[in-house]
């Protein structure tokens, strides 16, 4: 067995050497166009720490000017690297968003993986699996891809984000925060890393996903309700809502605290210079009209990157729009690979290395000027396990959305508890207000049915509450956006553009205990959906005419 192990080490070292050689070629090309700094430090690809929060919305960090969420570690990455102002997930729900990161493809190109809680196709490779095949040391802590089921063609569980490191735990500061000691588990990963091999680590925090300890932002975080500078226009500005936002803020700060410990660990081990640190979130905050929807706050995410040995001009701010589908091609370029080299499906995204290198104004103008977004089924709770299909495009400050089934409830049916909106104090506040006094603006925005088309000027209306789709002054712009969106979706072979959108509803929900939820719940089965409260379920029919 020792001989086998020695042979394995030789093979892995040769693979790593090839990756290093190819990476050096990449660096030479970039330097040739004024790109990455310090070629002498680039004899091998950088190590990569990929930190992803669970439900952290854009703007909620000190680097973005937010004062009610304290994020010194994220701010440090931004100050010593790059801060992105227009980073987006194509799909604002955990499993499909992470699938886009891992594959470099838009959700409508992923078959069942377009949905939440799917059976991930065995034929779809992820970039961490490729890195592992090519000799990288790959691991993760806590949440990688999911929820859902991912197996290979033989039915064996796949290590979608590498080997799990979850042994270390701690006493969490609140009842809503996980006991995982993320930073200690990262240290265990580094201790186990073979010498001379590049590594990739996925820090998949479980925060600020709900549930929260009510009042913890004030009681444990030392915050005040007045710290919140603005409540979005789709929620009532009440003490309950502000307190809910502060509880969320405390969990973001927990994620950031572990990131800070990881940065210190890199420094202690003299690994900081040649480690690319990427910090982001899978989508917007777990509140009504945000998570699981397709508005600006749903899909826009925080993003900062730092690589002291490779990124010139630290402290730069990136205005170009970037998408989660850009991560996979970026990672493979660091490894000196392409999708065709390693059996991955062709990428819809583009490598971010030109932006990291510091693009010229001319090159920046050639970068994409728009983002495509969309969704299919997220959580169950509608008849037939149907989703709420949306396609959208964001360009030049205008967001166009087409709701392909406007007769359905966008957050899930009321009689099953609006299952595509997590339980929480803000959700309860909005639902109870309608029960007391009838439908109001906040309930309609968060839970009511929507028209077939929506159009928003997000520069003037970032909350997306003034629909301009029927405004004659915007008719030409609406048609232009729709035409460009449809043209690109057809080129990407979106089944919905070919009249085959029903396939997304027909893919089975991987959690068998919740399959057929609507019909079983209405028959009186005692079904438990742990992400909502029993009080979310509407006991009386709701009159809500189609808008």
Short mmCIF file of C-alpha atoms in Angstrom, two decimals:
data_model
loop_
_atom_site.label_atom_id
_atom_site.label_comp_id
_atom_site.label_asym_id
_atom_site.label_seq_id
_atom_site.Cartn_x
_atom_site.Cartn_y
_atom_site.Cartn_z
CA UNK A 1 0.00 0.00 0.00
CA UNK A 2 2.91 2.36 0.65
CA UNK A 3 4.00 2.02 -2.98
CA UNK A 4 0.51 2.89 -4.15
CA UNK A 5 0.47 5.96 -1.93
CA UNK A 6 3.88 7.06 -3.25
CA UNK A 7 2.68 6.64 -6.83
CA UNK A 8 -0.41 8.68 -6.03
CA UNK A 9 1.77 11.46 -4.62
CA UNK A 10 3.91 11.45 -7.78
CA UNK A 11 0.85 11.64 -10.02
CA UNK A 12 -0.68 14.45 -7.99
CA UNK A 13 2.56 16.41 -7.94
CA UNK A 14 2.87 16.10 -11.72
CA UNK A 15 -0.70 17.34 -12.14
CA UNK A 16 -0.02 20.26 -9.83
CA UNK A 17 3.16 21.04 -11.76
CA UNK A 18 1.19 21.10 -15.02
CA UNK A 19 -1.36 23.43 -13.45
CA UNK A 20 1.44 25.70 -12.26
CA UNK A 21 2.95 25.79 -15.76
CA UNK A 22 -0.38 26.62 -17.36
CA UNK A 23 -1.07 29.28 -14.73
CA UNK A 24 2.27 30.92 -15.50
CA UNK A 25 1.20 31.12 -19.16
CA UNK A 26 -2.05 32.77 -18.07
CA UNK A 27 -0.12 35.31 -16.02
CA UNK A 28 2.24 36.07 -18.92
CA UNK A 29 -0.72 36.79 -21.18
CA UNK A 30 -2.32 39.05 -18.57
CA UNK A 31 0.91 40.88 -17.93
CA UNK A 32 1.20 41.38 -21.66
CA UNK A 33 -1.99 43.45 -21.57
CA UNK A 34 -1.11 45.33 -18.42
CA UNK A 35 -2.58 42.72 -16.15
CA UNK A 36 -1.78 41.05 -12.88
CA UNK A 37 1.06 42.19 -10.68
CA UNK A 38 4.24 40.49 -9.47
CA UNK A 39 4.92 37.73 -11.96
CA UNK A 40 7.72 36.45 -9.76
CA UNK A 41 5.15 35.35 -7.18
CA UNK A 42 3.01 33.56 -9.76
CA UNK A 43 5.04 30.41 -10.38
CA UNK A 44 2.04 28.49 -9.08
CA UNK A 45 -1.68 29.26 -9.09
CA UNK A 46 -2.98 30.98 -5.98
CA UNK A 47 -4.72 29.13 -3.20
CA UNK A 48 -8.41 30.08 -3.04
CA UNK A 49 -10.61 30.78 -0.03
CA UNK A 50 -14.21 31.11 -1.19
CA UNK A 51 -16.42 32.49 1.59
CA UNK A 52 -20.17 32.46 0.96
CA UNK A 53 -22.81 33.60 3.43
CA UNK A 54 -26.31 32.15 3.45
CA UNK A 55 -28.87 34.92 2.65
CA UNK A 56 -26.77 38.10 3.01
CA UNK A 57 -28.01 41.01 0.91
CA UNK A 58 -26.02 43.58 -1.04
CA UNK A 59 -25.09 46.79 0.72
CA UNK A 60 -25.12 45.37 4.22
CA UNK A 61 -21.42 45.87 4.94
CA UNK A 62 -19.25 48.71 6.12
CA UNK A 63 -17.45 48.84 2.77
CA UNK A 64 -20.79 49.76 1.16
CA UNK A 65 -21.42 52.51 3.70
CA UNK A 66 -23.77 50.54 5.96
CA UNK A 67 -23.54 51.50 9.65
CA UNK A 68 -25.96 49.02 11.22
CA UNK A 69 -24.03 45.93 10.04
CA UNK A 70 -20.38 45.81 11.17
CA UNK A 71 -18.14 43.81 8.83
CA UNK A 72 -14.47 44.59 9.49
CA UNK A 73 -13.23 41.42 7.77
CA UNK A 74 -15.21 41.99 4.57
CA UNK A 75 -14.13 45.63 4.64
CA UNK A 76 -10.51 44.50 4.96
CA UNK A 77 -10.81 42.28 1.88
CA UNK A 78 -12.35 45.18 -0.06
CA UNK A 79 -9.72 47.69 1.09
CA UNK A 80 -6.84 45.37 0.25
CA UNK A 81 -8.40 44.10 -2.95
CA UNK A 82 -11.53 44.83 -4.96
CA UNK A 83 -15.09 45.85 -4.08
CA UNK A 84 -17.79 44.94 -6.61
CA UNK A 85 -20.88 47.14 -6.80
CA UNK A 86 -22.89 45.11 -9.30
CA UNK A 87 -22.57 41.40 -8.55
CA UNK A 88 -25.60 39.18 -9.11
CA UNK A 89 -26.81 35.65 -8.76
CA UNK A 90 -28.99 34.55 -11.69
CA UNK A 91 -31.40 32.84 -9.26
CA UNK A 92 -32.16 34.04 -5.72
CA UNK A 93 -32.53 30.69 -3.94
CA UNK A 94 -29.88 28.54 -2.27
CA UNK A 95 -29.59 25.41 -4.43
CA UNK A 96 -29.96 26.95 -7.92
CA UNK A 97 -27.77 29.92 -7.01
CA UNK A 98 -24.97 27.66 -5.83
CA UNK A 99 -25.43 25.45 -8.89
CA UNK A 100 -24.73 28.50 -11.06
CA UNK A 101 -21.53 29.19 -9.12
CA UNK A 102 -20.31 25.62 -9.40
CA UNK A 103 -21.10 25.05 -13.09
CA UNK A 104 -20.70 28.45 -14.74
CA UNK A 105 -24.13 28.08 -16.34
CA UNK A 106 -27.45 29.85 -15.97
CA UNK A 107 -30.24 28.00 -14.17
CA UNK A 108 -32.31 27.36 -17.31
CA UNK A 109 -29.27 25.46 -18.67
CA UNK A 110 -29.08 23.11 -15.69
CA UNK A 111 -32.07 20.82 -16.16
CA UNK A 112 -33.37 19.73 -12.72
CA UNK A 113 -30.72 21.87 -10.97
CA UNK A 114 -32.64 24.97 -12.02
CA UNK A 115 -34.98 24.09 -9.16
CA UNK A 116 -34.57 24.24 -5.40
CA UNK A 117 -34.19 20.83 -3.66
CA UNK A 118 -33.52 18.97 -6.92
CA UNK A 119 -31.78 15.82 -7.97
CA UNK A 120 -28.56 17.33 -9.30
CA UNK A 121 -27.77 15.83 -12.74
CA UNK A 122 -24.88 13.33 -12.55
CA UNK A 123 -23.60 14.62 -15.89
CA UNK A 124 -23.05 18.17 -14.62
CA UNK A 125 -19.54 18.57 -13.22
CA UNK A 126 -18.60 21.27 -10.74
CA UNK A 127 -15.36 23.20 -10.76
CA UNK A 128 -14.28 21.96 -7.27
CA UNK A 129 -14.62 18.39 -8.56
CA UNK A 130 -12.41 19.32 -11.50
CA UNK A 131 -9.81 21.00 -9.29
CA UNK A 132 -9.71 17.90 -7.11
CA UNK A 133 -9.21 15.68 -10.17
CA UNK A 134 -6.32 17.90 -11.26
CA UNK A 135 -4.41 17.66 -8.03
CA UNK A 136 -5.77 20.48 -5.90
CA UNK A 137 -6.55 19.96 -2.22
CA UNK A 138 -10.27 20.77 -2.00
CA UNK A 139 -12.50 21.02 1.06
CA UNK A 140 -15.39 22.84 2.65
CA UNK A 141 -17.08 23.50 5.94
CA UNK A 142 -20.85 23.59 6.60
CA UNK A 143 -23.04 24.41 3.59
CA UNK A 144 -21.72 23.57 0.15
CA UNK A 145 -24.26 22.96 -2.60
CA UNK A 146 -27.80 22.29 -1.46
CA UNK A 147 -30.39 21.53 -0.39
CA UNK A 148 -30.97 18.60 -2.71
CA UNK A 149 -29.48 15.25 -3.67
CA UNK A 150 -26.30 14.93 -5.74
CA UNK A 151 -25.06 11.49 -6.75
CA UNK A 152 -22.94 10.14 -9.58
CA UNK A 153 -24.12 7.71 -12.26
CA UNK A 154 -23.57 4.84 -9.80
CA UNK A 155 -25.76 6.45 -7.15
CA UNK A 156 -22.84 7.39 -4.90
CA UNK A 157 -22.87 10.72 -3.06
CA UNK A 158 -20.75 13.40 -4.73
CA UNK A 159 -18.31 15.69 -2.93
CA UNK A 160 -19.59 18.76 -4.76
CA UNK A 161 -17.33 21.15 -2.85
CA UNK A 162 -14.67 18.73 -1.70
CA UNK A 163 -13.99 16.95 1.58
CA UNK A 164 -16.04 18.10 4.56
CA UNK A 165 -14.30 19.65 7.59
CA UNK A 166 -16.94 20.02 10.29
CA UNK A 167 -15.42 18.42 13.40
CA UNK A 168 -14.89 21.61 15.40
CA UNK A 169 -17.81 23.21 17.20
CA UNK A 170 -18.43 26.08 19.60
CA UNK A 171 -21.12 27.47 21.85
CA UNK A 172 -23.07 29.77 19.53
CA UNK A 173 -23.73 33.33 20.66
CA UNK A 174 -27.48 33.03 19.98
CA UNK A 175 -29.99 30.22 19.60
CA UNK A 176 -30.33 31.00 15.90
CA UNK A 177 -26.62 30.67 15.08
CA UNK A 178 -25.02 27.34 14.18
CA UNK A 179 -22.51 25.64 16.50
CA UNK A 180 -20.00 25.08 13.69
CA UNK A 181 -16.59 26.61 14.44
CA UNK A 182 -15.96 27.52 10.83
CA UNK A 183 -12.55 29.09 11.36
CA UNK A 184 -11.24 26.16 13.40
CA UNK A 185 -12.42 23.79 10.70
CA UNK A 186 -10.55 25.87 8.13
CA UNK A 187 -7.42 25.49 10.25
CA UNK A 188 -7.95 21.71 10.24
CA UNK A 189 -8.19 21.83 6.44
CA UNK A 190 -4.90 23.72 6.22
CA UNK A 191 -3.24 21.29 8.64
CA UNK A 192 -4.25 18.41 6.36
CA UNK A 193 -3.22 20.11 3.10
CA UNK A 194 -0.36 18.27 1.35
CA UNK A 195 2.74 20.40 0.86
CA UNK A 196 3.29 21.79 -2.60
CA UNK A 197 -0.30 21.48 -3.81
CA UNK A 198 -2.63 24.43 -4.40
CA UNK A 199 -5.82 24.35 -2.38
CA UNK A 200 -9.42 25.52 -2.63
CA UNK A 201 -11.60 25.91 0.46
CA UNK A 202 -15.33 26.68 0.47
CA UNK A 203 -16.40 28.46 3.67
CA UNK A 204 -20.16 27.93 3.53
CA UNK A 205 -21.61 29.66 6.58
CA UNK A 206 -25.16 28.91 7.71
CA UNK A 207 -25.75 32.55 8.65
CA UNK A 208 -27.67 34.82 8.26
CA UNK A 209 -30.23 32.18 7.22
CA UNK A 210 -33.24 32.06 9.53
CA UNK A 211 -34.28 31.38 12.20
CA UNK A 212 -33.10 34.24 14.47
CA UNK A 213 -33.18 34.67 18.21
CA UNK A 214 -35.79 37.44 18.56
CA UNK A 215 -34.30 40.64 19.92
CA UNK A 216 -30.71 39.39 19.73
CA UNK A 217 -29.52 42.30 17.60
CA UNK A 218 -30.39 44.70 20.42
CA UNK A 219 -29.82 42.48 23.46
CA UNK A 220 -26.61 40.76 22.32
CA UNK A 221 -25.36 43.01 19.55
CA UNK A 222 -25.72 46.30 21.39
CA UNK A 223 -27.70 47.78 18.52
CA UNK A 224 -30.56 50.28 18.57
CA UNK A 225 -33.63 50.33 16.37
CA UNK A 226 -32.63 53.80 15.23
CA UNK A 227 -29.38 52.37 13.79
CA UNK A 228 -31.31 51.15 10.75
CA UNK A 229 -31.07 54.08 8.35
CA UNK A 230 -33.82 52.91 5.97
CA UNK A 231 -36.56 50.28 5.88
CA UNK A 232 -37.33 49.16 2.30
CA UNK A 233 -40.56 50.47 0.87
CA UNK A 234 -42.16 47.03 0.68
CA UNK A 235 -42.20 46.52 4.49
CA UNK A 236 -43.86 48.63 7.18
CA UNK A 237 -41.42 50.75 9.16
CA UNK A 238 -42.18 49.35 12.61
CA UNK A 239 -40.18 48.39 15.67
CA UNK A 240 -40.81 44.73 14.85
CA UNK A 241 -39.37 45.02 11.36
CA UNK A 242 -36.38 47.08 12.49
CA UNK A 243 -35.66 44.56 15.24
CA UNK A 244 -35.84 41.72 12.72
CA UNK A 245 -33.33 43.53 10.52
CA UNK A 246 -30.96 43.96 13.48
CA UNK A 247 -31.24 40.24 14.35
CA UNK A 248 -30.23 39.54 10.72
CA UNK A 249 -27.35 42.00 11.06
CA UNK A 250 -25.98 40.16 14.10
CA UNK A 251 -25.84 36.92 12.11
CA UNK A 252 -24.03 38.64 9.22
CA UNK A 253 -21.49 39.82 11.80
CA UNK A 254 -21.02 36.24 13.00
CA UNK A 255 -20.16 35.18 9.45
CA UNK A 256 -17.74 38.10 9.19
CA UNK A 257 -16.08 37.30 12.52
CA UNK A 258 -15.13 33.82 11.31
CA UNK A 259 -13.90 35.30 8.04
CA UNK A 260 -11.64 37.56 10.09
CA UNK A 261 -10.23 34.58 11.97
CA UNK A 262 -9.55 32.84 8.66
CA UNK A 263 -7.69 35.86 7.32
CA UNK A 264 -5.61 35.92 10.51
CA UNK A 265 -4.89 32.20 10.06
CA UNK A 266 -3.61 32.84 6.54
CA UNK A 267 -1.36 35.58 7.90
CA UNK A 268 -0.06 33.37 10.69
CA UNK A 269 0.87 30.64 8.21
CA UNK A 270 2.40 33.09 5.73
CA UNK A 271 -0.22 32.14 3.13
CA UNK A 272 -1.94 35.50 2.74
CA UNK A 273 0.11 36.83 -0.18
CA UNK A 274 -0.70 34.05 -2.61
CA UNK A 275 -4.27 33.28 -1.53
CA UNK A 276 -7.18 34.65 -3.51
CA UNK A 277 -9.98 35.45 -1.05
CA UNK A 278 -13.50 35.77 -2.45
CA UNK A 279 -16.36 36.85 -0.18
CA UNK A 280 -20.00 36.85 -1.25
CA UNK A 281 -23.49 35.52 -0.50
CA UNK A 282 -25.81 33.20 -2.36
CA UNK A 283 -28.62 35.82 -2.65
CA UNK A 284 -30.52 38.51 -0.77
CA UNK A 285 -31.78 38.52 2.80
CA UNK A 286 -34.45 36.01 4.01
CA UNK A 287 -37.31 38.48 4.15
CA UNK A 288 -40.55 38.89 2.18
CA UNK A 289 -40.18 40.02 -1.45
CA UNK A 290 -36.41 39.44 -1.35
CA UNK A 291 -35.18 35.85 -1.06
CA UNK A 292 -36.84 33.61 -3.63
CA UNK A 293 -37.98 36.49 -5.84
CA UNK A 294 -36.36 38.36 -8.75
CA UNK A 295 -36.07 41.99 -7.72
CA UNK A 296 -32.89 44.00 -7.29
CA UNK A 297 -32.57 43.14 -3.59
CA UNK A 298 -33.18 39.46 -4.39
CA UNK A 299 -30.36 38.90 -6.87
CA UNK A 300 -27.80 41.59 -6.06
CA UNK A 301 -25.15 40.38 -3.64
CA UNK A 302 -22.06 41.68 -1.83
CA UNK A 303 -18.74 40.74 -3.40
CA UNK A 304 -15.12 41.53 -2.54
CA UNK A 305 -11.88 39.86 -3.62
CA UNK A 306 -8.33 40.09 -2.33
CA UNK A 307 -5.09 38.59 -3.64
CA UNK A 308 -2.06 40.58 -2.45
CA UNK A 309 0.42 38.85 -4.77
CA UNK A 310 -1.73 39.12 -7.85
CA UNK A 311 -4.26 41.96 -7.87
CA UNK A 312 -2.78 45.37 -8.72
CA UNK A 313 -4.16 48.59 -7.33
CA UNK A 314 -5.75 47.40 -4.08
CA UNK A 315 -8.78 49.36 -3.02
CA UNK A 316 -10.27 49.54 -6.51
CA UNK A 317 -14.04 49.48 -6.96
CA UNK A 318 -15.55 47.53 -9.85
CA UNK A 319 -18.60 48.98 -11.57
CA UNK A 320 -18.98 46.35 -14.31
CA UNK A 321 -21.84 43.87 -13.77
CA UNK A 322 -20.66 40.38 -12.85
CA UNK A 323 -22.62 37.18 -12.44
CA UNK A 324 -22.19 33.99 -10.45
CA UNK A 325 -21.73 32.19 -13.77
CA UNK A 326 -18.33 33.95 -13.97
CA UNK A 327 -16.84 32.12 -10.98
CA UNK A 328 -16.33 28.69 -12.58
CA UNK A 329 -14.48 29.96 -15.66
CA UNK A 330 -12.36 32.14 -13.37
CA UNK A 331 -11.39 29.19 -11.17
CA UNK A 332 -10.51 27.01 -14.14
CA UNK A 333 -8.40 29.76 -15.65
CA UNK A 334 -6.44 29.93 -12.42
CA UNK A 335 -5.87 26.19 -12.81
CA UNK A 336 -4.84 26.59 -16.45
CA UNK A 337 -7.92 24.72 -17.69
CA UNK A 338 -10.95 25.24 -19.86
CA UNK A 339 -14.37 23.60 -19.66
CA UNK A 340 -13.52 21.46 -22.69
CA UNK A 341 -10.32 20.21 -20.98
CA UNK A 342 -12.15 18.65 -18.07
CA UNK A 343 -15.59 17.49 -19.14
CA UNK A 344 -17.61 20.46 -17.91
CA UNK A 345 -20.47 21.79 -20.01
CA UNK A 346 -19.66 25.03 -21.88
CA UNK A 347 -19.73 28.10 -19.67
CA UNK A 348 -22.30 30.87 -20.03
CA UNK A 349 -20.06 33.12 -17.94
CA UNK A 350 -16.65 34.69 -18.50
CA UNK A 351 -13.44 34.71 -16.48
CA UNK A 352 -13.10 37.64 -14.09
CA UNK A 353 -9.32 37.78 -14.49
CA UNK A 354 -9.44 40.86 -16.76
CA UNK A 355 -11.30 42.76 -14.04
CA UNK A 356 -8.87 41.53 -11.40
CA UNK A 357 -6.01 42.68 -13.63
CA UNK A 358 -7.30 46.22 -13.93
CA UNK A 359 -9.01 46.77 -17.24
CA UNK A 360 -8.51 49.80 -19.42
CA UNK A 361 -11.55 51.98 -20.11
CA UNK A 362 -11.71 50.46 -23.59
CA UNK A 363 -11.60 46.90 -22.26
CA UNK A 364 -14.14 47.79 -19.59
CA UNK A 365 -16.51 49.01 -22.25
CA UNK A 366 -16.29 45.60 -23.93
CA UNK A 367 -17.35 43.80 -20.75
CA UNK A 368 -20.99 42.74 -20.58
CA UNK A 369 -23.50 45.51 -20.00
CA UNK A 370 -26.38 43.43 -18.65
CA UNK A 371 -27.33 40.52 -16.40
CA UNK A 372 -29.84 37.74 -17.06
CA UNK A 373 -31.85 36.41 -14.13
CA UNK A 374 -34.69 33.94 -13.65
CA UNK A 375 -36.27 31.27 -11.54
CA UNK A 376 -38.38 28.15 -11.67
CA UNK A 377 -39.61 26.07 -8.74
CA UNK A 378 -38.22 27.02 -5.38
CA UNK A 379 -40.19 25.68 -2.45
CA UNK A 380 -43.29 23.54 -2.93
CA UNK A 381 -46.77 24.53 -1.75
CA UNK A 382 -48.59 25.18 -5.02
CA UNK A 383 -50.87 22.69 -6.81
CA UNK A 384 -48.84 20.05 -8.61
CA UNK A 385 -45.58 21.19 -6.99
CA UNK A 386 -45.50 23.99 -9.57
CA UNK A 387 -43.00 26.82 -9.48
CA UNK A 388 -43.30 30.52 -10.20
CA UNK A 389 -41.36 30.94 -13.46
CA UNK A 390 -39.70 34.29 -14.14
CA UNK A 391 -37.15 35.50 -16.66
CA UNK A 392 -35.53 38.91 -16.42
CA UNK A 393 -32.82 41.21 -17.68
CA UNK A 394 -31.05 44.09 -15.92
CA UNK A 395 -29.38 46.65 -18.16
CA UNK A 396 -28.52 50.35 -17.86
CA UNK A 397 -30.43 50.72 -14.61
CA UNK A 398 -33.64 49.12 -15.91
CA UNK A 399 -34.97 45.78 -14.67
CA UNK A 400 -37.44 43.95 -16.92
CA UNK A 401 -39.26 40.85 -15.63
CA UNK A 402 -41.65 38.47 -17.35
CA UNK A 403 -43.81 36.37 -15.05
CA UNK A 404 -44.70 33.30 -17.09
CA UNK A 405 -47.50 32.11 -14.79
CA UNK A 406 -49.05 35.26 -13.27
CA UNK A 407 -52.12 33.33 -12.14
CA UNK A 408 -49.96 31.60 -9.50
CA UNK A 409 -49.00 33.03 -6.11
CA UNK A 410 -45.38 34.28 -6.28
CA UNK A 411 -44.51 33.44 -2.66
CA UNK A 412 -46.53 30.23 -2.62
CA UNK A 413 -50.19 29.61 -1.96
CA UNK A 414 -51.68 31.30 1.12
CA UNK A 415 -53.48 28.14 2.26
CA UNK A 416 -50.14 26.33 2.62
CA UNK A 417 -48.35 29.22 4.37
CA UNK A 418 -46.56 31.04 1.54
CA UNK A 419 -43.86 28.38 1.53
CA UNK A 420 -41.43 30.35 -0.64
CA UNK A 421 -40.97 32.90 2.14
CA UNK A 422 -39.19 31.87 5.33
CA UNK A 423 -40.91 32.39 8.66
CA UNK A 424 -39.86 35.44 10.60
CA UNK A 425 -41.01 38.53 12.44
CA UNK A 426 -41.35 40.65 9.29
CA UNK A 427 -43.41 38.01 7.49
CA UNK A 428 -45.69 37.70 10.52
CA UNK A 429 -46.03 41.49 10.77
CA UNK A 430 -47.18 41.79 7.15
CA UNK A 431 -49.55 38.82 7.32
CA UNK A 432 -51.17 39.90 10.58
CA UNK A 433 -51.75 43.42 9.28
CA UNK A 434 -53.76 42.02 6.36
CA UNK A 435 -55.76 39.76 8.65
CA UNK A 436 -56.68 42.72 10.85
CA UNK A 437 -57.58 45.25 8.19
CA UNK A 438 -57.64 43.57 4.78
CA UNK A 439 -55.19 43.71 1.91
CA UNK A 440 -52.74 46.60 2.04
CA UNK A 441 -49.76 47.82 0.06
CA UNK A 442 -47.19 45.77 1.97
CA UNK A 443 -49.09 42.50 1.72
CA UNK A 444 -49.76 43.07 -1.99
CA UNK A 445 -46.09 43.79 -2.69
CA UNK A 446 -44.82 40.83 -0.66
CA UNK A 447 -47.45 38.16 -1.26
CA UNK A 448 -50.06 39.30 -3.81
CA UNK A 449 -50.32 38.14 -7.41
CA UNK A 450 -48.33 40.05 -10.02
CA UNK A 451 -48.86 41.15 -13.63
CA UNK A 452 -47.29 39.36 -16.56
CA UNK A 453 -44.69 42.08 -17.09
CA UNK A 454 -42.79 44.29 -14.68
CA UNK A 455 -40.36 47.11 -15.43
CA UNK A 456 -38.40 49.17 -12.88
CA UNK A 457 -35.95 52.04 -13.02
CA UNK A 458 -33.70 50.71 -10.27
CA UNK A 459 -31.61 53.89 -10.14
CA UNK A 460 -34.63 55.84 -8.93
CA UNK A 461 -36.58 52.92 -7.47
CA UNK A 462 -34.15 50.33 -6.04
CA UNK A 463 -36.99 48.79 -4.03
CA UNK A 464 -38.82 47.98 -7.30
CA UNK A 465 -42.22 49.19 -6.12
CA UNK A 466 -43.19 51.44 -9.08
CA UNK A 467 -43.99 49.16 -12.03
CA UNK A 468 -43.47 51.06 -15.30
CA UNK A 469 -44.44 48.22 -17.64
CA UNK A 470 -47.67 49.89 -18.73
CA UNK A 471 -46.23 53.42 -18.85
CA UNK A 472 -46.25 54.58 -22.48
CA UNK A 473 -43.09 56.61 -21.91
CA UNK A 474 -41.18 53.37 -21.33
CA UNK A 475 -42.79 51.24 -24.06
CA UNK A 476 -39.79 51.32 -26.39
CA UNK A 477 -37.33 50.49 -23.63
CA UNK A 478 -39.54 47.64 -22.41
CA UNK A 479 -39.67 46.11 -25.90
CA UNK A 480 -35.90 46.46 -26.34
CA UNK A 481 -35.16 44.71 -23.07
CA UNK A 482 -37.64 41.94 -23.75
CA UNK A 483 -36.24 41.33 -27.24
CA UNK A 484 -32.66 41.16 -26.02
CA UNK A 485 -33.62 38.84 -23.17
CA UNK A 486 -35.56 36.47 -25.40
CA UNK A 487 -32.81 36.42 -28.04
CA UNK A 488 -30.19 35.44 -25.49
CA UNK A 489 -32.40 32.89 -23.76
CA UNK A 490 -33.10 31.22 -27.09
CA UNK A 491 -29.38 31.14 -27.86
CA UNK A 492 -28.85 29.45 -24.48
CA UNK A 493 -31.58 26.91 -25.32
CA UNK A 494 -33.86 27.83 -22.45
CA UNK A 495 -36.71 25.27 -22.61
CA UNK A 496 -39.21 27.92 -21.63
CA UNK A 497 -38.45 29.88 -24.80
CA UNK A 498 -39.30 26.77 -26.83
CA UNK A 499 -42.65 26.24 -25.13
CA UNK A 500 -41.23 23.48 -22.93
CA UNK A 501 -41.22 25.26 -19.60
CA UNK A 502 -43.41 22.57 -18.08
CA UNK A 503 -40.33 20.34 -17.74
CA UNK A 504 -39.17 22.37 -14.73
CA UNK A 505 -42.42 21.67 -12.87
CA UNK A 506 -42.19 17.99 -13.79
CA UNK A 507 -38.74 17.42 -12.32
CA UNK A 508 -39.34 15.66 -8.98
CA UNK A 509 -38.74 17.47 -5.70
CA UNK A 510 -35.89 15.61 -4.03
CA UNK A 511 -37.36 15.73 -0.51
CA UNK A 512 -39.91 12.91 -0.78
CA UNK A 513 -41.55 13.84 2.52
CA UNK A 514 -42.68 17.15 0.97
CA UNK A 515 -43.47 15.97 -2.54
CA UNK A 516 -47.08 16.70 -3.48
CA UNK A 517 -47.25 19.04 -0.49
CA UNK A 518 -50.26 21.11 -1.56
CA UNK A 519 -52.61 18.23 -2.23
CA UNK A 520 -51.54 16.25 0.82
CA UNK A 521 -51.75 19.27 3.14
CA UNK A 522 -55.25 20.13 1.98
CA UNK A 523 -56.30 16.51 2.52
CA UNK A 524 -55.39 16.96 6.16
CA UNK A 525 -52.00 15.22 6.35
CA UNK A 526 -49.85 16.46 9.22
CA UNK A 527 -46.98 17.78 7.09
CA UNK A 528 -44.17 19.76 8.68
CA UNK A 529 -42.43 22.46 6.67
CA UNK A 530 -39.77 23.57 9.11
CA UNK A 531 -38.97 26.82 7.34
CA UNK A 532 -42.41 28.38 7.95
CA UNK A 533 -44.54 28.92 11.03
CA UNK A 534 -47.92 27.21 11.39
CA UNK A 535 -49.31 30.73 11.91
CA UNK A 536 -48.29 31.59 8.32
CA UNK A 537 -51.05 29.36 6.96
CA UNK A 538 -54.16 31.26 5.88
CA UNK A 539 -57.32 29.57 7.19
CA UNK A 540 -59.74 31.67 5.12
CA UNK A 541 -59.78 32.28 1.34
CA UNK A 542 -58.09 35.49 0.24
CA UNK A 543 -59.77 37.69 -2.38
CA UNK A 544 -56.91 38.81 -4.58
CA UNK A 545 -57.97 39.67 -8.13
CA UNK A 546 -55.38 39.29 -10.85
CA UNK A 547 -53.55 42.63 -11.12
#
